[in-house]
CSV table of C-alpha atoms in Angstrom, one decimal:
chain,number,residue,atom,x,y,z
F,1,MET,CA,54.8,109.9,15.6
F,2,PHE,CA,56.3,106.8,13.8
F,3,TRP,CA,57.5,106.8,10.2
F,4,THR,CA,56.3,104.3,7.7
F,5,THR,CA,59.1,104.7,5.2
F,6,LYS,CA,62.8,105.0,5.6
F,7,ASP,CA,63.1,107.7,2.9
F,8,SER,CA,61.2,110.4,4.7
F,9,LEU,CA,61.9,112.7,7.7
F,10,ASN,CA,59.5,114.3,10.1
F,11,ILE,CA,60.5,117.8,11.1
F,12,GLN,CA,58.2,119.4,13.8
F,13,GLY,CA,57.9,123.1,14.2
F,14,LYS,CA,55.8,125.0,16.8
F,15,GLU,CA,52.7,125.2,14.6
F,16,LYS,CA,53.0,122.6,11.9
F,17,THR,CA,54.4,119.2,11.2
F,18,LEU,CA,56.4,119.0,7.9
F,19,VAL,CA,57.2,115.7,6.3
F,20,ILE,CA,60.1,116.0,3.8
F,21,LYS,CA,61.4,113.1,1.7
F,22,GLU,CA,65.1,112.7,2.2
F,23,LYS,CA,65.7,112.3,-1.5
F,24,GLU,CA,64.0,115.7,-2.2
F,25,LEU,CA,66.0,117.4,0.6
F,26,THR,CA,69.3,115.9,-0.7
F,27,THR,CA,68.4,117.0,-4.3
F,28,LEU,CA,67.7,120.6,-3.1
F,29,ILE,CA,70.9,120.8,-0.9
F,30,THR,CA,73.0,119.5,-3.8
F,31,ALA,CA,71.5,122.1,-6.2
F,32,LEU,CA,71.8,125.0,-3.7
F,33,ALA,CA,75.5,124.1,-3.0
F,34,SER,CA,76.4,124.5,-6.7
F,35,VAL,CA,75.7,127.2,-9.3
F,36,PRO,CA,72.3,129.0,-8.9
F,37,SER,CA,71.4,128.2,-12.5
F,38,VAL,CA,71.3,124.5,-11.6
F,39,LEU,CA,68.0,125.4,-9.8
F,40,LYS,CA,66.3,125.0,-13.3
F,41,THR,CA,67.3,121.4,-13.3
F,42,VAL,CA,66.0,120.5,-9.8
F,43,ASP,CA,62.9,118.3,-10.0
F,44,ILE,CA,60.8,118.5,-6.9
F,45,PRO,CA,57.1,117.8,-7.1
F,46,ALA,CA,54.7,120.7,-6.7
F,47,ASP,CA,53.1,119.0,-3.7
F,48,SER,CA,56.4,118.8,-1.8
F,49,PRO,CA,56.8,121.1,1.2
F,50,LEU,CA,60.1,122.2,-0.3
F,51,TYR,CA,58.5,123.4,-3.6
F,52,PRO,CA,57.7,126.9,-2.4
F,53,LEU,CA,61.3,127.4,-1.4
F,54,LEU,CA,62.5,126.1,-4.7
F,55,LYS,CA,60.0,128.3,-6.5
F,56,THR,CA,61.2,131.4,-4.7
F,57,LEU,CA,64.8,130.6,-5.4
F,58,ARG,CA,64.0,130.1,-9.1
F,59,GLU,CA,62.1,133.4,-9.3
F,60,GLY,CA,65.1,135.2,-7.7
F,61,GLU,CA,67.5,133.6,-10.1
F,62,LYS,CA,65.2,134.5,-13.0
F,63,MET,CA,65.0,138.1,-12.0
F,64,ARG,CA,68.8,138.3,-11.6
F,65,SER,CA,69.3,136.7,-15.0
F,66,GLU,CA,66.7,139.0,-16.7
F,67,SER,CA,68.3,142.1,-15.0
F,68,ALA,CA,71.8,141.0,-16.2
F,69,HIS,CA,70.5,140.3,-19.7
F,70,GLN,CA,68.8,143.8,-19.8
F,71,ALA,CA,72.0,145.4,-18.6
F,72,LEU,CA,74.0,143.6,-21.4
F,73,MET,CA,71.4,144.7,-24.0
F,74,ASP,CA,71.7,148.3,-22.8
F,75,VAL,CA,75.5,148.1,-23.0
F,76,ASN,CA,75.3,146.6,-26.4
F,77,ALA,CA,72.9,149.3,-27.6
F,78,ARG,CA,75.2,152.0,-26.3
F,79,VAL,CA,78.3,150.4,-27.8
F,80,GLY,CA,76.4,150.3,-31.1
F,81,LYS,CA,75.6,154.0,-30.9
F,82,ILE,CA,79.2,154.9,-30.0
F,83,THR,CA,80.7,152.9,-32.9
F,84,SER,CA,78.3,154.3,-35.4
F,85,ILE,CA,79.4,157.9,-34.7
F,86,THR,CA,81.7,159.1,-37.4
F,87,SER,CA,83.2,162.1,-35.7
F,88,ILE,CA,85.4,161.9,-32.6
F,89,MET,CA,83.9,165.2,-31.5
F,90,GLU,CA,80.4,163.8,-31.7
F,91,MET,CA,81.5,160.8,-29.7
F,92,ILE,CA,82.9,163.0,-27.0
F,93,LYS,CA,79.7,165.0,-26.8
F,94,ILE,CA,77.6,161.8,-26.7
F,95,ILE,CA,79.9,160.3,-24.1
F,96,ASP,CA,79.6,163.4,-22.0
F,97,LYS,CA,75.8,163.2,-22.2
F,98,GLN,CA,75.8,159.5,-21.4
F,99,SER,CA,78.3,159.7,-18.6
F,100,THR,CA,75.4,159.9,-16.1
F,101,ASP,CA,73.8,156.9,-17.6
F,102,ILE,CA,77.1,155.0,-17.6
F,103,ASN,CA,77.5,155.9,-13.9
F,104,ASN,CA,74.0,154.7,-13.2
F,105,MET,CA,74.7,151.4,-15.1
F,106,ALA,CA,77.9,151.0,-13.1
F,107,ALA,CA,75.9,151.4,-9.9
F,108,GLN,CA,73.3,148.9,-11.1
F,109,ALA,CA,76.1,146.5,-12.0
F,110,GLU,CA,77.4,146.8,-8.4
F,111,GLU,CA,73.9,146.3,-7.0
F,112,MET,CA,73.5,143.2,-9.2
F,113,SER,CA,76.8,141.8,-8.0
F,114,ALA,CA,75.7,142.4,-4.4
F,115,SER,CA,72.4,140.7,-5.1
F,116,GLY,CA,74.2,137.7,-6.6
F,117,GLU,CA,76.4,137.5,-3.4
F,118,GLN,CA,73.3,137.9,-1.3
F,119,ILE,CA,71.6,135.0,-3.2
F,120,ALA,CA,74.7,132.9,-2.7
F,121,VAL,CA,74.7,133.7,1.1
F,122,THR,CA,70.9,133.0,1.3
F,123,THR,CA,71.4,129.7,-0.6
F,124,SER,CA,74.2,128.7,1.7
F,125,SER,CA,72.1,129.5,4.7
F,126,ALA,CA,69.1,127.5,3.4
F,127,ALA,CA,71.4,124.5,2.7
F,128,SER,CA,72.9,124.9,6.3
F,129,PHE,CA,69.3,125.0,7.7
F,130,ALA,CA,68.3,122.0,5.8
F,131,GLN,CA,71.4,120.1,7.0
F,132,GLN,CA,70.6,121.1,10.6
F,133,ALA,CA,67.0,120.0,10.2
F,134,LEU,CA,68.2,116.6,8.9
F,135,GLU,CA,70.6,116.2,11.8
F,136,THR,CA,67.8,117.2,14.3
F,137,ALA,CA,65.4,114.8,12.7
F,138,THR,CA,67.9,112.0,12.8
F,139,ALA,CA,68.8,112.6,16.4
F,140,GLY,CA,65.0,112.7,17.2
F,141,MET,CA,64.6,109.3,15.5
F,142,GLN,CA,67.4,107.8,17.5
F,143,LYS,CA,65.9,109.1,20.8
F,144,ILE,CA,62.5,107.6,19.8
F,145,LYS,CA,64.2,104.3,19.1
F,146,GLU,CA,65.9,104.4,22.5
F,147,ALA,CA,62.6,105.3,24.2
F,148,ILE,CA,60.8,102.3,22.5
F,149,SER,CA,63.7,100.0,23.6
F,150,LEU,CA,63.3,101.3,27.2
F,151,VAL,CA,59.5,100.7,27.1
F,152,GLU,CA,60.1,97.2,25.7
F,153,ARG,CA,62.6,96.4,28.5
F,154,SER,CA,60.1,97.8,31.0
F,155,PHE,CA,57.4,95.5,29.7
F,156,SER,CA,59.8,92.6,29.9
F,157,ASP,CA,60.8,93.5,33.5
F,158,TYR,CA,57.1,93.9,34.4
F,159,ALA,CA,56.3,90.4,33.0
F,160,GLU,CA,59.2,88.9,35.0
F,161,THR,CA,58.1,90.7,38.2
F,162,ASN,CA,54.5,89.6,37.6
F,163,GLN,CA,55.7,85.9,37.3
F,164,GLN,CA,57.8,86.2,40.5
F,165,VAL,CA,54.7,87.5,42.4
F,166,ARG,CA,52.6,84.6,41.1
F,167,ASP,CA,55.3,82.1,42.1
F,168,MET,CA,55.5,83.8,45.6
F,169,LEU,CA,51.7,83.6,46.0
F,170,LYS,CA,51.8,80.0,45.0
F,171,HIS,CA,54.5,79.3,47.7
F,172,VAL,CA,52.4,81.3,50.3
F,173,GLN,CA,49.4,79.1,49.5
F,174,GLU,CA,51.5,76.0,49.9
F,175,ILE,CA,52.9,77.3,53.2
F,176,GLU,CA,49.3,78.1,54.4
F,177,ALA,CA,48.3,74.6,53.5
F,178,ILE,CA,51.2,73.1,55.5
F,179,VAL,CA,50.4,75.4,58.4
F,180,GLY,CA,46.7,74.3,58.2
F,181,ILE,CA,47.7,70.6,58.3
F,182,ALA,CA,50.1,71.3,61.2
F,183,GLU,CA,47.3,73.0,63.2
F,184,GLN,CA,45.0,70.1,62.7
F,185,ILE,CA,47.5,67.7,64.2
């Protein structure tokens, strides 16, 4: 397959052919390499093959953000309750009752932290995959150019050989004419 524009890459898989605009791929790689919240600012058209990946990453970031916001709201509500208690004894009783919830919140915070790290690792892997795909596509384009050059040289060699055969046939005809004259004498 030949490309019609310089700003697009052709990545071939076992089942599908995927055409990715280099500008879109560069934009996504840049966003993924930085803070996940930058995903909100990435502008990739909905008809781009990279859009489902961007959408999935945005949804993951949104869920992480909403979960963090909810945890902060829960902490804020609990802090409000604790500070409104007038008696230290009442606070101790409430803290004792809420210790299970606090332990659960701590576990959730650890899980959220692990999820954030997992998103970062996934983002890094996606960026690495995209870079490898770009390198593979670039190498493929170079090999195609080399193949085209080889074919062009082959056609040139064929034309030269064809001309030499014609010249030789012309000389053979001249020799046959001379031999024919010599036989008549």
